[in-house]
Coordinates of C-alpha atoms in Angstrom, one line a residue:
M4 CA 43.4 35.5 62.3
I5 CA 40.5 33.2 61.7
N6 CA 39.3 30.2 63.6
I7 CA 37.5 27.4 61.7
I8 CA 35.4 24.7 63.4
K9 CA 33.2 22.0 62.0
Y10 CA 29.7 21.1 63.1
A11 CA 27.3 18.5 61.6
A12 CA 23.6 18.1 61.6
I13 CA 21.7 14.9 60.9
D14 CA 18.1 15.5 59.7
I15 CA 16.0 12.3 59.8
G16 CA 12.9 13.3 57.7
S17 CA 9.9 11.5 56.4
N18 CA 11.3 11.5 52.8
A19 CA 15.0 11.4 53.3
M20 CA 17.9 11.4 55.8
R21 CA 20.5 14.2 55.5
L22 CA 23.9 14.9 56.8
L23 CA 25.1 18.5 56.6
V24 CA 28.7 19.3 57.6
S25 CA 29.4 23.0 58.0
N26 CA 32.5 25.2 58.3
I27 CA 32.0 27.8 61.0
I28 CA 34.4 30.6 60.4
E29 CA 35.1 33.0 63.3
E30 CA 37.1 36.2 62.7
K31 CA 37.5 39.0 65.2
G32 CA 35.4 42.0 64.4
K33 CA 33.4 40.2 61.8
P34 CA 30.1 38.2 61.9
T35 CA 30.5 34.4 62.2
H36 CA 30.3 32.9 58.8
F37 CA 28.7 29.5 58.0
T38 CA 29.6 27.6 54.8
K39 CA 28.6 24.1 53.6
S40 CA 31.5 21.6 53.6
A41 CA 29.4 18.6 52.6
L42 CA 25.8 17.5 52.2
V43 CA 24.7 13.9 51.8
R44 CA 21.1 13.0 51.2
L45 CA 19.8 9.4 51.4
P46 CA 16.2 8.7 50.2
I47 CA 15.1 6.4 53.0
R48 CA 11.4 7.1 53.0
L49 CA 10.5 6.4 56.6
G50 CA 7.1 8.1 56.2
Q51 CA 6.1 5.3 53.8
D52 CA 6.3 3.0 56.8
S53 CA 5.1 5.3 59.6
F54 CA 2.1 6.9 57.9
T55 CA 0.8 3.7 56.2
V56 CA 1.7 0.8 58.5
G57 CA 2.3 2.6 61.8
D58 CA 5.9 1.6 62.5
I59 CA 9.4 1.6 60.9
S60 CA 10.0 -1.7 59.1
D61 CA 13.0 -4.0 59.9
E62 CA 14.3 -3.3 56.4
N63 CA 14.4 0.5 57.0
I64 CA 15.8 0.1 60.5
E65 CA 18.8 -1.7 58.8
R66 CA 19.1 1.0 56.2
M67 CA 19.1 3.6 59.0
I68 CA 21.8 1.8 60.8
D69 CA 23.9 1.7 57.6
A70 CA 23.2 5.3 57.0
M71 CA 24.2 6.4 60.5
N72 CA 27.4 4.4 60.4
A73 CA 28.2 6.0 57.1
F74 CA 27.4 9.5 58.5
K75 CA 29.6 8.7 61.6
L76 CA 32.6 7.8 59.3
L77 CA 32.1 11.0 57.2
M78 CA 32.0 13.1 60.3
K79 CA 35.2 11.5 61.5
V80 CA 36.9 12.2 58.2
H81 CA 35.7 15.8 58.3
N82 CA 37.0 16.3 61.8
V83 CA 33.5 17.3 63.1
E84 CA 33.7 18.6 66.6
K85 CA 30.0 18.6 67.5
Y86 CA 26.9 17.2 65.9
K87 CA 23.2 16.6 66.6
A88 CA 20.7 14.1 65.1
L89 CA 17.0 15.2 65.1
A90 CA 14.0 13.2 63.8
T91 CA 10.8 14.7 62.7
S92 CA 7.3 13.6 61.6
A93 CA 7.8 10.0 60.5
M94 CA 9.8 9.0 63.6
R95 CA 7.5 11.0 65.9
E96 CA 4.5 9.0 64.7
A97 CA 6.0 5.6 64.5
T98 CA 4.8 3.3 67.2
N99 CA 8.2 1.7 67.5
S100 CA 10.2 5.0 67.5
A101 CA 11.6 4.5 71.0
E102 CA 12.8 1.0 70.0
V103 CA 14.3 2.2 66.8
I104 CA 16.1 5.1 68.6
Q105 CA 17.6 2.6 71.1
I106 CA 18.7 0.2 68.3
I107 CA 20.4 3.1 66.5
K108 CA 22.1 4.1 69.7
D109 CA 23.4 0.6 70.4
K110 CA 24.6 -0.1 66.8
T111 CA 26.1 3.3 65.9
E112 CA 26.5 5.2 69.2
I113 CA 24.5 8.1 67.7
S114 CA 21.7 9.5 69.8
I115 CA 18.5 10.6 68.0
E116 CA 16.2 13.3 69.5
L117 CA 12.6 13.5 68.5
I118 CA 11.3 17.1 68.0
D119 CA 7.7 18.3 67.5
G120 CA 6.4 20.4 64.7
K121 CA 6.7 23.7 66.7
T122 CA 10.3 23.0 67.6
E123 CA 11.1 22.1 64.0
A124 CA 9.6 25.4 62.8
A125 CA 11.6 27.3 65.4
I126 CA 14.9 25.6 64.4
I127 CA 14.3 26.3 60.7
V128 CA 13.6 29.9 61.4
S129 CA 16.8 30.2 63.4
A130 CA 18.7 29.3 60.2
D131 CA 19.1 33.1 59.7
L132 CA 16.7 34.7 57.2
G133 CA 18.1 38.1 58.1
H134 CA 19.6 38.7 54.6
L135 CA 16.1 38.2 53.1
L136 CA 13.8 39.9 55.7
N137 CA 13.1 43.5 55.1
S138 CA 11.4 45.2 58.1
E139 CA 9.0 46.9 55.7
N140 CA 7.6 43.6 54.4
T141 CA 5.6 40.7 55.7
Y142 CA 6.8 37.2 55.0
L143 CA 5.2 33.8 55.2
Y144 CA 7.9 31.1 55.6
V145 CA 6.8 27.7 54.3
D146 CA 8.8 24.5 54.8
V147 CA 7.4 21.5 53.1
G148 CA 8.6 18.1 54.3
G149 CA 7.4 14.5 53.7
G150 CA 5.2 14.3 56.8
S151 CA 4.5 17.9 57.9
T152 CA 4.6 21.5 56.7
E153 CA 5.7 24.3 58.9
F154 CA 4.3 27.9 58.4
S155 CA 5.8 31.0 60.1
L156 CA 4.6 34.5 59.6
F157 CA 7.1 37.4 60.0
S158 CA 6.4 41.1 60.3
N159 CA 8.9 43.7 61.4
N160 CA 11.6 41.0 61.6
T161 CA 9.5 39.2 64.3
V162 CA 7.7 35.8 64.2
I163 CA 4.1 36.7 64.9
A164 CA 2.6 33.3 64.2
S165 CA 3.8 29.8 63.6
K166 CA 2.1 26.4 63.1
S167 CA 2.9 22.9 61.9
F168 CA 0.3 20.9 59.9
K169 CA 0.2 17.2 59.2
I170 CA 0.5 17.6 55.4
G171 CA 3.6 16.6 53.4
T172 CA 4.6 15.0 50.2
V173 CA 4.7 11.4 51.5
R174 CA 1.3 11.8 53.2
L175 CA -0.2 13.3 50.0
L176 CA 1.4 10.5 47.9
N177 CA -0.4 8.0 50.0
E178 CA -3.7 9.9 49.9
M179 CA -3.7 10.5 53.6
V180 CA -4.6 14.2 53.6
N181 CA -8.3 15.0 53.5
E182 CA -9.9 18.3 52.5
V183 CA -10.4 19.3 56.2
V184 CA -6.6 19.7 56.5
W185 CA -6.5 21.9 53.4
H186 CA -9.3 24.0 54.8
E187 CA -7.5 24.4 58.2
I188 CA -4.4 25.6 56.4
E189 CA -6.3 28.0 54.3
S190 CA -8.1 29.4 57.3
W191 CA -4.9 29.8 59.3
I192 CA -3.1 31.6 56.6
K193 CA -6.0 33.9 55.8
Y194 CA -6.6 34.7 59.4
H195 CA -3.0 35.6 60.2
T196 CA -2.4 37.5 56.9
I197 CA -5.6 39.4 56.5
D198 CA -4.3 42.6 58.1
F199 CA -1.3 42.9 55.9
E200 CA -1.4 44.6 52.5
S201 CA 1.1 42.4 50.8
V202 CA 2.9 39.2 51.8
I203 CA 6.0 37.6 50.3
L204 CA 6.5 33.8 50.5
I205 CA 9.8 32.2 51.5
G206 CA 10.0 28.6 50.5
S207 CA 12.1 25.9 52.0
G208 CA 12.5 22.2 51.2
G209 CA 14.1 19.9 48.7
N210 CA 11.3 20.2 46.1
I211 CA 11.1 24.0 46.0
N212 CA 14.9 24.1 45.8
K213 CA 14.8 21.8 42.8
L214 CA 12.1 23.9 41.2
F215 CA 14.2 27.0 41.7
K216 CA 17.3 25.3 40.3
M217 CA 15.3 24.4 37.2
S218 CA 14.3 28.0 36.7
G219 CA 18.0 29.1 36.2
K220 CA 17.4 32.2 38.3
Q221 CA 20.1 33.9 40.5
Q222 CA 19.9 32.9 44.1
D223 CA 18.7 36.3 45.4
K224 CA 15.9 36.5 42.8
P225 CA 12.3 35.4 43.6
L226 CA 10.0 33.2 41.5
S227 CA 6.7 34.7 40.5
Y228 CA 3.3 33.1 41.3
A229 CA 2.8 32.9 37.5
Y230 CA 6.0 30.9 37.0
V231 CA 5.4 28.5 39.8
N232 CA 1.8 27.9 38.6
K233 CA 3.1 27.3 35.0
R234 CA 5.7 24.8 36.2
F235 CA 3.1 23.1 38.3
N236 CA 0.9 22.5 35.3
F237 CA 3.8 21.4 33.2
L238 CA 5.1 18.9 35.8
N239 CA 1.6 17.7 36.4
S240 CA 1.1 17.0 32.7
L241 CA 4.1 14.6 32.7
T242 CA 4.0 11.0 33.9
Y243 CA 6.4 9.9 36.6
E244 CA 8.5 8.2 34.0
Q245 CA 8.8 11.3 31.9
R246 CA 9.9 13.4 34.9
V247 CA 12.7 10.9 35.5
S248 CA 13.8 10.4 31.9
E249 CA 13.2 13.8 30.4
L250 CA 13.8 16.1 33.3
D251 CA 16.5 14.0 35.0
L252 CA 14.7 14.1 38.4
N253 CA 15.7 11.6 41.0
P254 CA 13.1 8.8 41.3
D255 CA 12.3 9.9 44.9
R256 CA 11.9 13.5 43.8
A257 CA 9.9 12.8 40.6
D258 CA 6.9 11.4 42.4
V259 CA 6.5 14.2 45.0
I260 CA 7.6 17.5 43.4
V261 CA 4.1 18.2 42.0
L262 CA 2.6 17.5 45.4
A263 CA 5.0 19.9 47.1
T264 CA 4.5 22.6 44.5
K265 CA 0.7 22.4 45.1
I266 CA 1.3 23.3 48.8
Y267 CA 3.4 26.3 47.9
L268 CA 1.0 27.5 45.3
N269 CA -2.0 27.3 47.6
A270 CA 0.0 29.1 50.3
M271 CA 0.8 31.9 47.8
K272 CA -2.9 32.1 46.7
W273 CA -4.3 32.2 50.3
C274 CA -2.0 35.0 51.5
G275 CA -2.0 36.9 48.1
A276 CA 1.8 36.5 47.6
K277 CA 3.0 37.3 44.1
R278 CA 6.6 36.2 44.8
I279 CA 8.5 33.4 46.5
Y280 CA 12.1 33.5 47.6
V281 CA 14.0 30.2 47.9
P282 CA 17.0 30.5 50.1
K283 CA 19.2 27.4 50.5
I284 CA 18.3 26.8 54.1
G285 CA 16.4 24.1 56.0
L286 CA 16.3 22.1 59.2
S287 CA 19.9 21.0 58.9
D288 CA 21.2 24.6 58.6
G289 CA 19.0 25.6 61.6
I290 CA 20.4 22.7 63.7
I291 CA 24.0 23.9 63.0
K292 CA 23.3 27.5 64.0
A293 CA 21.2 26.5 67.0
M294 CA 24.1 24.3 68.2
Y295 CA 26.5 27.1 67.7
H296 CA 24.4 29.5 69.7
D297 CA 23.6 26.9 72.4
S298 CA 19.9 27.1 71.8
I299 CA 19.3 23.4 71.4

């Protein structure tokens, strides 16, 4: 006898808003199983407002209201029992975030919670990396978003260091990241990985997922540093228009995929990683599992 319940997670990021609906399958004597029922991604680039102007524009507030109402209807159709909406870097830094959150609440009845970078990293880690982590290896988990990038170092299946940096694809696109930030990341990675003979990267985020899909590899196989570097150079050699027309990349992916790949490449270089695994997990998955385990 199995029991199936549905939870949903709304991830309000700097580059896009996502709704993930998951089936949670409970069966006596077996581990709880989580499967994706639906995933909707809307490219509402809030970071373009927050990082350049300082607040969320009226236009994007209206788009957020429409998106939330759409998400609300989809959750109703899917018979979602429980959900949570979390907002990250762009909303954290917007001067009118409190006002926007109240407007969304009034117009859609959906409550949004702001989380800091450390909490974001912890939730992502809770998305269950157990099938990837080997106690004999050391892993650097890197989640690249639009406004921030979260780094977590695992050794012996334990998080030994974790940090969020204000570097992301939307910030890089708007030339808002100076060399000091790059040096801080390099120093942090080298300091925390220097005592480990070898480190394996685990990459999370829409851009690395797209890069992995383009490779044609099986899900449990890693990408090599050489491959990622080669793809970076290839993508960088193309114009934005060519990435859209020749590679069929979505317009909101084509302008940031090179920037994201640069972050992963540098992380691999600074920790000496020769491989990067790309599991299909992210903040939304972490929210679902954290809700199920009553940890958020």
